[in-house]
Amino acid sequence: MEQDIEKALRSLPRNAASRDFTASVIRRLEPQEPRRSLRSFAAAAIAALLITAAAGGQYLQQRREEVRLEALRAEQKRLASELEELKKITSTYEPVLYVGGTEDADFYLDMRELGDVRAGNRDVRQTSAKITTDF
């Protein structure tokens, strides 16, 4: 049976290859530049756009935080200078003692007005002091 098939195949007419057959086969074997489709280009463009938008959003957020930090630092400097000014103002009133007050007035005792009371002299006692409310 094999021999019959071989005879039948040999009896078939032989076709000659075309002139560009060899060149066509070689062209198919050579690596070719893959064609980029419109879809892959669109996907790359969308990805680039999304990355750019994300980076832009991150930059804006960072810039907002920097501006807020600068504002907080300026506020801190302002408060520190106000505190120093208050310390200067109140340094003249340091020997002043807050005694109490009402809704209409606060009462302070100026310890500088008490005079010289010596601890060794038990007979000398300050019985009154000037009370000021003009702060």
Coordinates of N, CA and C in Angstrom, one line a residue:
M1 N 0.8 -1.2 0.0 CA 0.0 0.0 0.0 C 0.9 1.3 0.0
E2 N 1.9 1.2 0.7 CA 2.8 2.4 0.7 C 3.4 2.6 -0.6
Q3 N 3.7 1.5 -1.2 CA 4.3 1.6 -2.6 C 3.4 2.2 -3.6
D4 N 2.1 1.9 -3.4 CA 1.1 2.4 -4.3 C 1.0 4.0 -4.1
I5 N 1.1 4.4 -2.9 CA 1.0 5.8 -2.6 C 2.2 6.5 -3.1
E6 N 3.3 5.9 -3.0 CA 4.5 6.5 -3.5 C 4.5 6.7 -5.0
K7 N 4.0 5.7 -5.7 CA 3.9 5.7 -7.2 C 2.9 6.8 -7.6
A8 N 1.8 6.9 -6.8 CA 0.8 7.9 -7.2 C 1.3 9.3 -7.0
L9 N 2.1 9.5 -5.9 CA 2.7 10.9 -5.7 C 3.7 11.2 -6.8
R10 N 4.5 10.2 -7.2 CA 5.5 10.5 -8.2 C 4.9 10.7 -9.6
S11 N 3.7 10.2 -9.8 CA 3.1 10.4 -11.1 C 2.4 11.7 -11.2
L12 N 2.3 12.4 -10.1 CA 1.7 13.8 -10.2 C 2.6 14.7 -10.9
P13 N 2.1 15.7 -11.6 CA 3.0 16.6 -12.3 C 3.6 17.6 -11.3
R14 N 4.8 17.9 -11.5 CA 5.6 18.7 -10.6 C 5.4 20.2 -11.0
N15 N 5.1 21.0 -10.0 CA 4.9 22.4 -10.2 C 6.3 23.1 -10.0
A16 N 6.5 24.0 -10.8 CA 7.8 24.8 -10.6 C 7.5 26.0 -9.7
A17 N 8.5 26.3 -8.9 CA 8.3 27.5 -8.0 C 8.4 28.8 -8.8
S18 N 7.7 29.8 -8.3 CA 7.7 31.1 -9.0 C 9.1 31.7 -8.8
R19 N 9.4 32.7 -9.6 CA 10.7 33.4 -9.6 C 11.0 34.0 -8.2
D20 N 10.0 34.6 -7.6 CA 10.2 35.3 -6.3 C 9.9 34.5 -5.1
F21 N 9.8 33.1 -5.3 CA 9.5 32.3 -4.2 C 10.6 32.3 -3.1
T22 N 11.8 32.2 -3.5 CA 13.0 32.3 -2.5 C 13.0 33.6 -1.8
A23 N 12.9 34.7 -2.6 CA 12.9 36.0 -1.9 C 11.7 36.2 -1.0
S24 N 10.5 35.7 -1.3 CA 9.4 35.8 -0.5 C 9.5 35.0 0.8
V25 N 10.1 33.8 0.7 CA 10.4 33.0 1.9 C 11.4 33.7 2.8
I26 N 12.4 34.2 2.3 CA 13.5 34.9 3.0 C 12.9 36.2 3.7
R27 N 12.0 36.9 3.0 CA 11.4 38.1 3.6 C 10.5 37.7 4.8
R28 N 9.8 36.6 4.7 CA 9.0 36.1 5.8 C 9.8 35.7 7.0
L29 N 11.0 35.2 6.8 CA 11.9 34.7 7.8 C 12.6 35.9 8.6
E30 N 12.8 37.0 7.9 CA 13.5 38.1 8.5 C 12.6 38.8 9.5
P31 N 13.1 39.2 10.7 CA 12.3 39.9 11.7 C 11.8 41.2 11.1
Q32 N 10.5 41.4 11.3 CA 9.9 42.6 10.8 C 9.5 43.5 12.0
E33 N 9.5 44.8 11.8 CA 9.0 45.8 12.7 C 7.6 45.5 13.0
P34 N 7.2 45.3 14.3 CA 5.8 45.1 14.5 C 5.0 46.4 14.3
R35 N 3.8 46.2 13.7 CA 3.0 47.3 13.4 C 2.2 47.7 14.6
R36 N 2.3 49.0 14.9 CA 1.5 49.5 16.0 C 0.1 49.9 15.6
S37 N -0.8 49.4 16.3 CA -2.2 49.7 15.9 C -2.6 51.0 16.6
L38 N -3.6 51.6 16.1 CA -4.2 52.8 16.6 C -4.6 52.6 18.1
R39 N -5.1 51.4 18.4 CA -5.5 51.1 19.8 C -4.4 51.2 20.8
S40 N -3.2 50.6 20.4 CA -2.1 50.7 21.3 C -1.6 52.1 21.5
F41 N -1.6 52.9 20.4 CA -1.2 54.3 20.5 C -2.2 55.1 21.4
A42 N -3.5 54.8 21.3 CA -4.5 55.5 22.1 C -4.3 55.1 23.6
A43 N -4.0 53.8 23.8 CA -3.8 53.4 25.2 C -2.6 54.1 25.8
A44 N -1.5 54.2 25.0 CA -0.3 54.8 25.5 C -0.6 56.3 25.8
A45 N -1.3 57.0 24.9 CA -1.7 58.4 25.1 C -2.5 58.6 26.3
I46 N -3.5 57.7 26.6 CA -4.3 57.8 27.8 C -3.5 57.6 29.0
A47 N -2.6 56.6 29.0 CA -1.8 56.4 30.2 C -0.9 57.6 30.4
A48 N -0.3 58.2 29.4 CA 0.5 59.3 29.6 C -0.3 60.5 30.2
L49 N -1.5 60.6 29.7 CA -2.4 61.7 30.2 C -2.8 61.5 31.7
L50 N -3.1 60.3 32.0 CA -3.4 60.0 33.4 C -2.2 60.2 34.3
I51 N -1.0 59.8 33.9 CA 0.2 60.0 34.7 C 0.5 61.5 34.9
T52 N 0.3 62.2 33.8 CA 0.5 63.7 33.9 C -0.5 64.3 34.8
A53 N -1.8 63.9 34.7 CA -2.8 64.5 35.6 C -2.5 64.1 37.1
A54 N -2.1 62.9 37.3 CA -1.8 62.5 38.7 C -0.6 63.3 39.2
A55 N 0.4 63.5 38.4 CA 1.6 64.3 38.8 C 1.2 65.7 39.1
G56 N 0.3 66.3 38.2 CA -0.1 67.6 38.4 C -0.9 67.8 39.7
G57 N -1.8 66.8 40.0 CA -2.6 66.9 41.2 C -1.7 66.8 42.4
Q58 N -0.7 65.9 42.4 CA 0.3 65.8 43.5 C 1.0 67.1 43.7
Y59 N 1.4 67.7 42.6 CA 2.2 69.0 42.7 C 1.3 70.1 43.3
L60 N 0.0 70.2 42.9 CA -0.9 71.2 43.5 C -1.1 70.9 45.0
Q61 N -1.3 69.7 45.4 CA -1.5 69.3 46.8 C -0.2 69.7 47.6
Q62 N 0.9 69.4 47.1 CA 2.2 69.8 47.7 C 2.3 71.3 47.9
R63 N 2.0 72.0 46.8 CA 2.1 73.5 46.8 C 1.1 74.1 47.8
R64 N -0.1 73.5 47.9 CA -1.1 74.0 48.9 C -0.6 73.8 50.3
E65 N 0.1 72.6 50.6 CA 0.6 72.4 51.9 C 1.8 73.3 52.2
E66 N 2.6 73.6 51.2 CA 3.7 74.6 51.4 C 3.1 76.0 51.8
V67 N 2.1 76.4 51.1 CA 1.5 77.7 51.4 C 0.9 77.7 52.8
R68 N 0.2 76.6 53.1 CA -0.4 76.6 54.5 C 0.7 76.6 55.5
L69 N 1.8 75.9 55.3 CA 2.9 75.8 56.2 C 3.6 77.2 56.4
E70 N 3.7 77.9 55.3 CA 4.2 79.3 55.3 C 3.3 80.2 56.1
A71 N 2.0 80.1 55.9 CA 1.0 80.9 56.7 C 1.1 80.5 58.2
L72 N 1.3 79.3 58.5 CA 1.4 78.9 59.9 C 2.7 79.4 60.5
R73 N 3.8 79.4 59.8 CA 5.0 80.0 60.3 C 4.9 81.5 60.5
A74 N 4.3 82.2 59.6 CA 4.1 83.6 59.8 C 3.2 83.9 61.0
E75 N 2.2 83.1 61.2 CA 1.3 83.3 62.4 C 2.1 83.0 63.7
Q76 N 2.9 82.0 63.6 CA 3.7 81.7 64.8 C 4.7 82.8 65.1
K77 N 5.3 83.4 64.1 CA 6.2 84.6 64.3 C 5.4 85.7 64.9
R78 N 4.2 86.0 64.4 CA 3.4 87.1 64.8 C 3.0 86.9 66.3
L79 N 2.6 85.6 66.6 CA 2.2 85.3 68.0 C 3.4 85.5 69.0
A80 N 4.6 85.0 68.5 CA 5.8 85.1 69.3 C 6.2 86.6 69.6
S81 N 6.0 87.4 68.6 CA 6.3 88.9 68.8 C 5.3 89.5 69.7
E82 N 4.0 89.1 69.6 CA 3.0 89.6 70.5 C 3.3 89.2 71.9
L83 N 3.7 87.9 72.1 CA 4.0 87.4 73.4 C 5.2 88.2 74.0
E84 N 6.2 88.5 73.2 CA 7.4 89.3 73.7 C 6.9 90.7 74.1
E85 N 6.0 91.3 73.3 CA 5.5 92.6 73.6 C 4.7 92.6 74.9
L86 N 3.9 91.6 75.1 CA 3.2 91.4 76.3 C 4.1 91.2 77.5
K87 N 5.1 90.5 77.3 CA 6.1 90.3 78.4 C 6.8 91.6 78.8
K88 N 7.1 92.4 77.8 CA 7.7 93.7 78.1 C 6.7 94.6 78.9
I89 N 5.5 94.6 78.4 CA 4.5 95.4 79.1 C 4.2 95.0 80.5
T90 N 4.1 93.7 80.7 CA 3.8 93.1 82.0 C 5.0 93.1 83.0
S91 N 6.2 93.2 82.4 CA 7.4 93.2 83.3 C 7.4 94.3 84.3
T92 N 6.8 95.5 83.9 CA 6.7 96.6 84.9 C 5.6 96.3 85.9
Y93 N 4.7 95.4 85.7 CA 3.7 95.0 86.7 C 3.9 93.7 87.4
E94 N 5.1 93.2 87.3 CA 5.4 91.9 87.9 C 5.1 91.8 89.4
P95 N 5.4 92.9 90.2 CA 5.1 92.8 91.6 C 3.6 93.0 91.9
V96 N 2.7 93.0 90.9 CA 1.3 93.2 91.1 C 0.6 91.9 91.3
L97 N -0.2 91.8 92.3 CA -1.0 90.6 92.6 C -2.4 90.8 92.3
Y98 N -3.0 89.9 91.6 CA -4.5 90.0 91.3 C -5.2 89.5 92.6
V99 N -6.1 90.3 93.1 CA -6.8 90.0 94.3 C -8.1 89.4 94.0
G100 N -8.8 89.9 93.0 CA -10.1 89.4 92.6 C -10.8 90.5 91.9
G101 N -12.1 90.4 91.8 CA -12.8 91.4 91.1 C -14.3 91.1 91.0
T102 N -15.0 92.1 90.4 CA -16.4 91.9 90.2 C -16.7 92.0 88.7
E103 N -17.9 92.1 88.3 CA -18.2 92.3 86.9 C -17.7 93.6 86.4
D104 N -17.7 94.6 87.3 CA -17.3 95.9 86.8 C -15.8 96.2 86.9
A105 N -15.1 95.6 87.9 CA -13.7 96.0 88.1 C -12.9 94.8 88.6
D106 N -11.6 94.7 88.2 CA -10.7 93.8 88.7 C -9.8 94.5 89.7
F107 N -9.4 93.8 90.8 CA -8.6 94.5 91.8 C -7.2 93.8 91.9
Y108 N -6.2 94.7 91.9 CA -4.8 94.2 91.9 C -4.1 94.9 93.1
L109 N -3.2 94.2 93.7 CA -2.4 94.7 94.8 C -1.0 94.9 94.3
D110 N -0.5 96.2 94.4 CA 0.8 96.5 94.0 C 1.7 96.3 95.1
M111 N 2.6 95.3 95.0 CA 3.5 94.9 96.1 C 4.6 95.9 96.3
R112 N 4.8 96.8 95.4 CA 5.9 97.8 95.5 C 5.4 98.9 96.5
E113 N 4.1 99.0 96.7 CA 3.6 100.0 97.6 C 3.6 99.6 99.0
L114 N 3.9 98.3 99.3 CA 3.8 97.9 100.7 C 4.9 98.4 101.5
G115 N 6.0 98.9 101.0 CA 7.1 99.5 101.8 C 8.0 98.4 102.2
D116 N 8.9 98.8 103.1 CA 9.9 97.9 103.6 C 9.5 97.2 104.9
V117 N 9.1 96.0 104.8 CA 8.7 95.2 105.9 C 9.8 94.2 106.2
R118 N 10.4 94.3 107.3 CA 11.5 93.5 107.6 C 11.0 92.2 108.3
A119 N 11.5 91.1 108.0 CA 11.1 89.8 108.6 C 11.5 89.8 110.1
G120 N 12.5 90.4 110.5 CA 13.0 90.3 111.9 C 12.2 91.2 112.8
N121 N 11.5 92.2 112.3 CA 10.7 93.1 113.1 C 9.3 92.7 113.1
R122 N 8.8 92.0 114.2 CA 7.5 91.5 114.2 C 6.4 92.6 114.5
D123 N 6.9 93.6 115.0 CA 6.0 94.7 115.4 C 5.5 95.5 114.2
V124 N 6.3 95.5 113.2 CA 5.9 96.3 112.0 C 5.1 95.5 111.1
R125 N 3.9 96.0 110.8 CA 3.0 95.3 109.9 C 2.3 96.3 108.9
Q126 N 2.3 96.0 107.7 CA 1.6 96.8 106.7 C 0.1 96.5 106.8
T127 N -0.7 97.5 107.0 CA -2.1 97.3 107.2 C -2.9 97.7 106.0
S128 N -2.4 98.5 105.1 CA -3.2 98.9 104.0 C -2.2 99.1 102.8
A129 N -2.8 99.0 101.7 CA -2.0 99.1 100.4 C -2.9 99.8 99.4
K130 N -2.2 100.4 98.5 CA -2.9 101.1 97.4 C -3.5 100.0 96.4
I131 N -4.7 100.2 96.1 CA -5.3 99.2 95.2 C -5.7 100.0 93.9
T132 N -5.2 99.5 92.8 CA -5.4 100.2 91.5 C -6.2 99.3 90.6
T133 N -7.0 100.0 89.8 CA -7.8 99.3 88.8 C -7.6 99.9 87.4
D134 N -6.6 100.7 87.2 CA -6.4 101.4 86.0 C -5.4 100.7 85.1
F135 N -5.6 99.5 84.7 CA -4.7 98.8 83.8 C -5.2 98.9 82.4

